[in-house]
Short mmCIF file of C-alpha atoms and ligand atoms in Angstrom, two decimals:
data_model
loop_
_atom_site.label_atom_id
_atom_site.label_comp_id
_atom_site.label_asym_id
_atom_site.label_seq_id
_atom_site.Cartn_x
_atom_site.Cartn_y
_atom_site.Cartn_z
CA GLN A 1 83.26 66.97 90.77
CA ALA A 2 83.04 70.14 92.82
CA ARG A 3 82.05 73.30 90.74
CA ARG A 4 84.84 75.51 89.89
CA SER A 5 84.66 78.81 91.62
CA VAL A 6 86.29 82.31 91.81
CA THR A 7 85.85 85.64 93.45
CA VAL A 8 86.22 88.86 91.23
CA ILE A 9 86.78 92.24 93.09
CA GLY A 10 86.63 95.42 91.08
CA LEU A 11 83.72 95.50 88.66
CA GLY A 12 84.84 98.36 86.25
CA PRO A 13 84.45 97.62 82.59
CA MET A 14 87.14 95.05 82.75
CA GLY A 15 86.10 93.47 85.97
CA GLN A 16 82.55 93.06 84.80
CA ALA A 17 83.80 91.31 81.48
CA MET A 18 85.94 89.08 83.76
CA ALA A 19 83.07 88.01 85.92
CA ARG A 20 80.94 87.43 82.75
CA ALA A 21 83.42 85.25 81.32
CA PHE A 22 83.85 83.10 84.30
CA LEU A 23 79.99 82.83 84.47
CA ASP A 24 79.78 82.02 80.78
CA ALA A 25 82.30 79.24 81.40
CA GLY A 26 80.09 77.76 84.16
CA TYR A 27 82.22 79.02 87.36
CA ALA A 28 80.53 80.01 90.57
CA VAL A 29 81.48 83.64 90.63
CA THR A 30 81.36 85.78 93.93
CA VAL A 31 81.79 89.43 93.18
CA TRP A 32 82.39 92.52 95.16
CA ASN A 33 82.59 96.28 94.11
CA ARG A 34 83.11 99.52 96.14
CA THR A 35 80.01 100.74 94.30
CA ALA A 36 77.63 97.91 94.88
CA ALA A 37 75.26 98.67 92.11
CA ARG A 38 77.84 97.58 89.56
CA ALA A 39 77.12 94.09 90.64
CA ASP A 40 73.55 94.17 89.81
CA GLU A 41 73.82 92.84 86.19
CA LEU A 42 76.25 90.06 87.38
CA VAL A 43 73.88 88.88 89.91
CA ALA A 44 70.97 88.79 87.56
CA ARG A 45 73.15 86.61 85.40
CA GLY A 46 73.95 84.27 88.31
CA ALA A 47 76.92 85.86 90.39
CA GLN A 48 76.80 85.92 94.04
CA ALA A 49 77.23 89.66 95.50
CA ALA A 50 79.42 89.25 98.91
CA PRO A 51 78.18 91.44 101.52
CA SER A 52 81.74 92.81 101.97
CA ALA A 53 85.20 92.65 100.42
CA GLU A 54 86.26 90.34 103.34
CA ALA A 55 83.34 87.88 102.52
CA ALA A 56 84.32 87.98 99.02
CA VAL A 57 87.88 87.05 99.64
CA ALA A 58 86.71 84.31 102.22
CA ALA A 59 84.46 82.72 99.54
CA ASN A 60 87.34 81.41 97.19
CA GLU A 61 90.81 80.41 96.98
CA LEU A 62 91.37 82.36 93.72
CA VAL A 63 90.65 85.96 94.00
CA VAL A 64 90.87 88.07 90.90
CA LEU A 65 91.46 92.00 91.39
CA SER A 66 90.60 94.35 88.67
CA LEU A 67 91.14 97.67 90.21
CA THR A 68 92.26 101.15 88.77
CA ASP A 69 95.74 100.87 90.27
CA TYR A 70 97.72 99.41 93.18
CA ASP A 71 96.57 102.41 95.53
CA ALA A 72 93.06 101.05 95.05
CA VAL A 73 94.67 97.44 95.55
CA PHE A 74 96.20 98.12 98.58
CA THR A 75 92.97 100.00 100.12
CA VAL A 76 91.26 96.93 99.46
CA LEU A 77 93.65 94.21 100.60
CA GLU A 78 94.24 96.20 103.83
CA SER A 79 90.49 96.26 104.42
CA VAL A 80 90.41 92.31 104.10
CA GLU A 81 93.69 91.36 105.84
CA PRO A 82 92.13 88.74 108.11
CA ALA A 83 90.78 86.75 105.21
CA LEU A 84 93.90 86.49 103.14
CA LYS A 85 95.83 83.47 104.61
CA GLY A 86 95.93 80.64 102.01
CA LYS A 87 94.37 82.85 99.14
CA VAL A 88 95.87 83.24 95.79
CA VAL A 89 95.42 86.85 94.45
CA ALA A 90 95.67 87.21 90.58
CA ASN A 91 96.05 90.88 90.47
CA LEU A 92 95.09 92.12 87.14
CA SER A 93 95.24 95.75 87.94
CA SER A 94 97.94 97.94 85.99
CA ASP A 95 100.68 99.64 87.64
CA THR A 96 104.53 99.53 87.75
CA PRO A 97 106.70 96.56 88.29
CA GLY A 98 108.08 97.86 91.65
CA ARG A 99 104.53 98.23 92.98
CA ALA A 100 103.67 94.60 91.77
CA ARG A 101 106.74 93.34 93.82
CA GLU A 102 105.68 95.49 96.89
CA ALA A 103 102.16 93.79 96.57
CA ALA A 104 103.72 90.34 96.40
CA ARG A 105 105.88 91.02 99.62
CA TRP A 106 102.98 92.27 101.46
CA LEU A 107 100.84 89.45 100.61
CA ALA A 108 103.63 86.78 101.38
CA GLU A 109 104.01 88.37 104.78
CA ARG A 110 100.14 87.44 105.22
CA GLY A 111 100.42 83.90 103.98
CA ALA A 112 98.81 84.59 100.51
CA GLY A 113 100.28 84.25 97.24
CA HIS A 114 100.35 86.92 94.39
CA LEU A 115 100.23 86.44 90.63
CA THR A 116 100.72 89.64 88.60
CA GLY A 117 98.81 90.08 85.44
CA GLY A 118 99.06 92.59 82.75
CA VAL A 119 95.97 92.35 80.58
CA GLN A 120 96.87 93.30 76.95
CA VAL A 121 93.18 93.88 75.73
CA PRO A 122 90.23 95.97 76.29
CA PRO A 123 87.28 94.56 78.00
CA SER A 124 85.75 93.39 74.75
CA GLY A 125 88.75 90.94 74.30
CA ILE A 126 87.99 89.32 77.66
CA GLY A 127 86.77 85.61 76.92
CA SER A 128 88.79 85.26 73.92
CA PRO A 129 91.75 82.80 73.42
CA GLU A 130 93.17 85.20 71.00
CA SER A 131 93.67 87.87 73.63
CA SER A 132 96.77 87.60 75.94
CA THR A 133 97.72 88.35 79.47
CA PHE A 134 101.18 88.54 80.91
CA TYR A 135 101.63 86.75 84.16
CA SER A 136 104.45 86.48 86.63
CA GLY A 137 104.95 85.14 90.25
CA PRO A 138 105.48 81.59 91.52
CA VAL A 139 105.15 79.15 88.81
CA GLU A 140 103.44 76.60 91.04
CA LEU A 141 100.63 79.12 91.72
CA PHE A 142 100.31 79.91 88.05
CA ARG A 143 100.07 76.25 87.21
CA ARG A 144 97.39 75.60 89.74
CA HIS A 145 95.28 78.47 88.32
CA ARG A 146 96.12 78.55 84.69
CA ALA A 147 92.99 76.82 83.53
CA ALA A 148 90.76 79.55 85.32
CA LEU A 149 92.90 82.27 84.15
CA GLU A 150 92.65 80.99 80.67
CA VAL A 151 89.00 81.47 80.74
CA LEU A 152 89.76 85.27 80.50
CA THR A 153 92.53 85.29 77.82
CA ALA A 154 95.42 83.13 76.84
CA ALA A 155 98.14 83.28 79.59
CA ASP A 156 101.70 84.30 78.89
CA TYR A 157 103.95 83.35 81.84
CA ARG A 158 107.15 85.44 81.93
CA GLY A 159 108.78 84.22 85.03
CA ASP A 160 108.92 84.18 88.93
CA ASP A 161 109.62 87.70 89.59
CA PRO A 162 106.31 89.46 90.33
CA GLY A 163 107.35 92.55 88.40
CA LEU A 164 107.78 90.96 85.09
CA ALA A 165 104.23 90.88 83.91
CA GLN A 166 103.84 94.66 84.63
CA LEU A 167 107.32 95.28 83.01
CA TYR A 168 106.35 93.50 79.80
CA TYR A 169 103.02 95.38 79.83
CA GLN A 170 104.87 98.74 80.28
CA ILE A 171 107.58 98.26 77.65
CA GLN A 172 104.59 97.55 75.19
CA MET A 173 102.80 100.70 76.25
CA ASP A 174 106.19 102.67 76.00
CA LEU A 175 106.18 101.70 72.30
CA PHE A 176 102.51 101.97 71.84
CA TRP A 177 102.28 105.58 73.25
CA SER A 178 105.11 107.08 71.53
CA SER A 179 104.06 105.66 68.14
CA MET A 180 100.46 106.63 68.57
CA VAL A 181 101.27 110.28 69.73
CA GLY A 182 103.80 110.45 66.68
CA TYR A 183 100.86 109.57 64.45
CA LEU A 184 98.62 112.18 65.98
CA HIS A 185 101.33 114.80 65.78
CA ALA A 186 101.94 114.12 61.94
CA THR A 187 97.95 114.32 61.57
CA ALA A 188 97.90 117.67 63.14
CA VAL A 189 100.54 118.94 60.73
CA ALA A 190 98.49 117.41 58.05
CA GLU A 191 95.25 119.14 59.13
CA ALA A 192 96.93 122.36 59.54
CA ASN A 193 97.64 122.26 55.95
CA GLY A 194 94.22 121.10 54.82
CA ILE A 195 94.96 117.43 54.42
CA THR A 196 92.48 115.43 56.39
CA ALA A 197 93.14 112.37 58.40
CA GLU A 198 91.49 110.35 55.90
CA GLU A 199 93.56 111.69 52.96
CA PHE A 200 96.79 111.05 54.87
CA LEU A 201 95.52 107.42 55.66
CA PRO A 202 96.82 105.77 52.61
CA TYR A 203 100.27 107.48 53.27
CA ALA A 204 100.27 106.93 57.10
CA LEU A 205 99.74 103.10 56.82
CA PRO A 206 102.73 102.28 54.68
CA THR A 207 105.00 104.28 57.06
CA ALA A 208 103.56 102.80 60.04
CA SER A 209 104.02 99.38 58.55
CA LEU A 210 107.95 100.07 58.09
CA LEU A 211 108.14 99.83 62.07
CA PRO A 212 107.84 95.90 62.15
CA ARG A 213 110.65 95.42 59.63
CA MET A 214 112.78 98.10 61.21
CA ILE A 215 112.50 96.61 64.65
CA GLU A 216 113.06 93.09 63.31
CA PHE A 217 116.27 94.51 61.82
CA TYR A 218 117.54 96.49 64.72
CA ALA A 219 116.58 93.96 67.49
CA PRO A 220 119.49 91.63 66.88
CA ARG A 221 121.95 94.32 66.31
CA ILE A 222 120.91 96.15 69.59
CA THR A 223 121.28 92.88 71.52
CA ALA A 224 124.75 92.47 70.14
CA GLY A 225 125.71 96.09 70.74
CA ASP A 226 126.20 96.66 66.96
CA HIS A 227 125.53 100.34 66.33
CA ARG A 228 127.32 100.64 62.99
CA GLY A 229 126.07 103.54 60.95
CA ASP A 230 126.06 101.39 57.64
CA VAL A 231 122.32 101.89 56.91
CA ASP A 232 121.61 105.24 58.95
CA ARG A 233 123.42 107.71 60.82
CA LEU A 234 122.57 110.00 63.58
CA THR A 235 123.59 113.16 61.63
CA MET A 236 121.08 112.09 58.80
CA ALA A 237 118.37 111.51 61.61
CA LEU A 238 119.22 114.90 63.02
CA ALA A 239 118.72 116.66 59.84
CA SER A 240 115.48 114.97 59.08
CA ILE A 241 113.87 115.35 62.48
CA GLU A 242 114.74 119.31 62.44
CA HIS A 243 112.92 119.47 59.13
CA VAL A 244 109.84 117.62 60.69
CA GLN A 245 110.08 120.15 63.68
CA HIS A 246 110.31 123.17 61.36
CA THR A 247 107.51 122.02 59.09
CA ALA A 248 105.36 121.68 62.13
CA GLU A 249 106.40 125.21 63.38
CA ASP A 250 105.78 126.71 60.19
CA SER A 251 102.40 125.13 60.04
CA GLY A 252 101.50 126.66 63.41
CA VAL A 253 101.82 123.25 65.00
CA ASP A 254 103.51 122.81 68.49
CA GLY A 255 106.85 121.49 67.57
CA ALA A 256 107.87 120.44 71.26
CA LEU A 257 107.49 116.79 70.34
CA PRO A 258 109.88 116.53 67.31
CA ALA A 259 112.11 119.21 69.21
CA LEU A 260 112.57 116.53 72.25
CA LEU A 261 113.56 113.86 69.57
CA ALA A 262 115.78 116.18 67.90
CA GLU A 263 117.50 117.21 71.15
CA ALA A 264 118.30 113.43 72.02
CA VAL A 265 119.84 112.90 68.76
CA ARG A 266 121.65 116.49 68.89
CA ARG A 267 123.28 115.21 72.15
CA GLY A 268 124.62 112.06 70.44
CA VAL A 269 126.11 114.08 67.45
CA ALA A 270 127.76 116.49 69.96
CA ASP A 271 129.36 113.49 71.82
CA GLY A 272 130.75 112.39 68.47
CA ASP A 273 128.42 109.71 67.55
CA GLY A 274 127.55 111.51 64.31
CA ALA A 275 128.47 108.54 62.21
CA ALA A 276 126.80 105.94 64.31
CA SER A 277 123.20 104.46 63.97
CA LEU A 278 120.09 105.80 65.53
CA SER A 279 120.05 102.75 67.57
CA THR A 280 122.94 104.26 69.86
CA LEU A 281 119.90 106.18 71.40
CA VAL A 282 119.14 102.99 73.47
CA GLY A 283 122.45 103.36 75.26
CA ARG A 284 121.99 107.23 75.69
CA PHE A 285 118.54 106.75 77.15
CA ARG A 286 119.80 104.28 79.51
CA ARG A 287 122.43 106.70 80.76
CA ALA A 288 120.17 109.52 80.91
P1 LIG B 301 88.18 101.27 86.32
O1 LIG B 301 89.13 102.33 86.76
O2 LIG B 301 87.12 101.71 85.37
O3 LIG B 301 87.60 100.42 87.34
C1 LIG B 301 88.26 100.02 88.41
C2 LIG B 301 87.50 99.43 89.58
O4 LIG B 301 88.46 99.74 90.62
C3 LIG B 301 86.17 99.97 89.77
O5 LIG B 301 85.51 98.79 90.26
C4 LIG B 301 86.31 100.94 91.17
O6 LIG B 301 85.24 100.76 91.80
C5 LIG B 301 87.61 100.36 91.62
N1 LIG B 301 88.18 101.18 92.66
C6 LIG B 301 89.09 102.20 92.32
N2 LIG B 301 89.41 102.74 93.39
C7 LIG B 301 89.23 102.00 94.30
C8 LIG B 301 89.23 102.04 95.78
N3 LIG B 301 90.21 103.13 96.50
N4 LIG B 301 88.79 101.19 96.70
C9 LIG B 301 87.83 100.30 96.12
N5 LIG B 301 87.72 100.12 94.71
C10 LIG B 301 88.30 101.06 93.91
O7 LIG B 301 89.25 100.23 85.41
P2 LIG B 301 88.89 99.30 84.35
O8 LIG B 301 87.85 98.22 84.71
O9 LIG B 301 88.78 99.72 82.98
O10 LIG B 301 90.26 98.42 84.30
C11 LIG B 301 90.61 97.69 85.61
C12 LIG B 301 92.06 97.55 85.42
O11 LIG B 301 92.58 96.86 84.23
C13 LIG B 301 93.09 98.85 85.48
O12 LIG B 301 94.00 98.64 86.16
C14 LIG B 301 93.43 99.01 84.00
O13 LIG B 301 94.45 99.86 83.84
C15 LIG B 301 93.47 97.59 83.49
N6 LIG B 301 93.35 97.70 82.01
C16 LIG B 301 92.09 98.19 81.54
C17 LIG B 301 91.97 97.98 80.20
C18 LIG B 301 90.76 98.71 79.54
O14 LIG B 301 90.75 98.94 78.27
N7 LIG B 301 89.68 99.03 80.45
C19 LIG B 301 93.01 97.37 79.17
C20 LIG B 301 94.16 96.69 79.88
C21 LIG B 301 94.17 96.87 81.29
P3 LIG B 301 84.03 101.75 91.83
O15 LIG B 301 83.11 101.25 90.93
O16 LIG B 301 83.33 101.78 93.12
O17 LIG B 301 84.52 103.05 91.30
#
């Protein structure tokens, strides 16, 4: 049986971890990076450094890209155009769903396949089956290369639309960033009042762990379009968020973040939704 082989282009922290995982799994690995020295350690471990990006693409059917964003992806792909026919590009670079669709179209016009990947873990999680990556694109390409991709992380195939892997990734990041910034804002108010982050910790954790239960409660209601104000009301949310904003401002902390939340809720109240649930914000955000 021929030795399994793969090309990895882009050797930032993520691409390096990926190339290492393939080497550890016994793959023949060809690598290329714009800054060539980033390949040195991998070559010492047994990887082949290709003399050009085009040679790297030519070396194997499966080409894994791990680049900063899709601007970098297009810069690299345009430079290797003659070598692309028949290749399958597993693009594990982050960007928007729209850009993933654009790359898939561009590659299809050149006789190449595109699998979009949205990696959900930092480089330290690469090589672990407990980590997960979203994939989307033609199912037959995913099936053909699934075993290789699962060397990196578990693979969660989301569907044929090349945008889907990025979409699932971005909606998770949407939730992540607003929650994380919310935590940092609360910590700023705590610190401004002489409460350290560690003193806040035993109180921050139970509040943060309310979120999973709230999400479980609201998801089926939101899907059903049920925004009854039987457990919470916009008017109550508005009063509470205003208290948060004023406490921040009284503490000398920037109140812009809670003010933004209060404004979204206030518009709902002004439109007559005061007795409805906070979940009506989903529809209001969609109309925005
Ligand atoms: P980096 O930005 O550190 O590295 C990306 C690579 O892109 C480098 O090899 C860099 O080359 C290359 N690159 C950038 N611009 C160009 C260009 N114009 N032409 C050629 N090569 C270029 O990213 P990471 O390694 O951290 O991550 C890679 C991808 O994975 C990103 O899309 C990131 O969002 C995503 N990701 C990262 C996670 C993380 O925790 N790191 C987690 C989940 C996803 P050079 O060495 O020459 O600069």
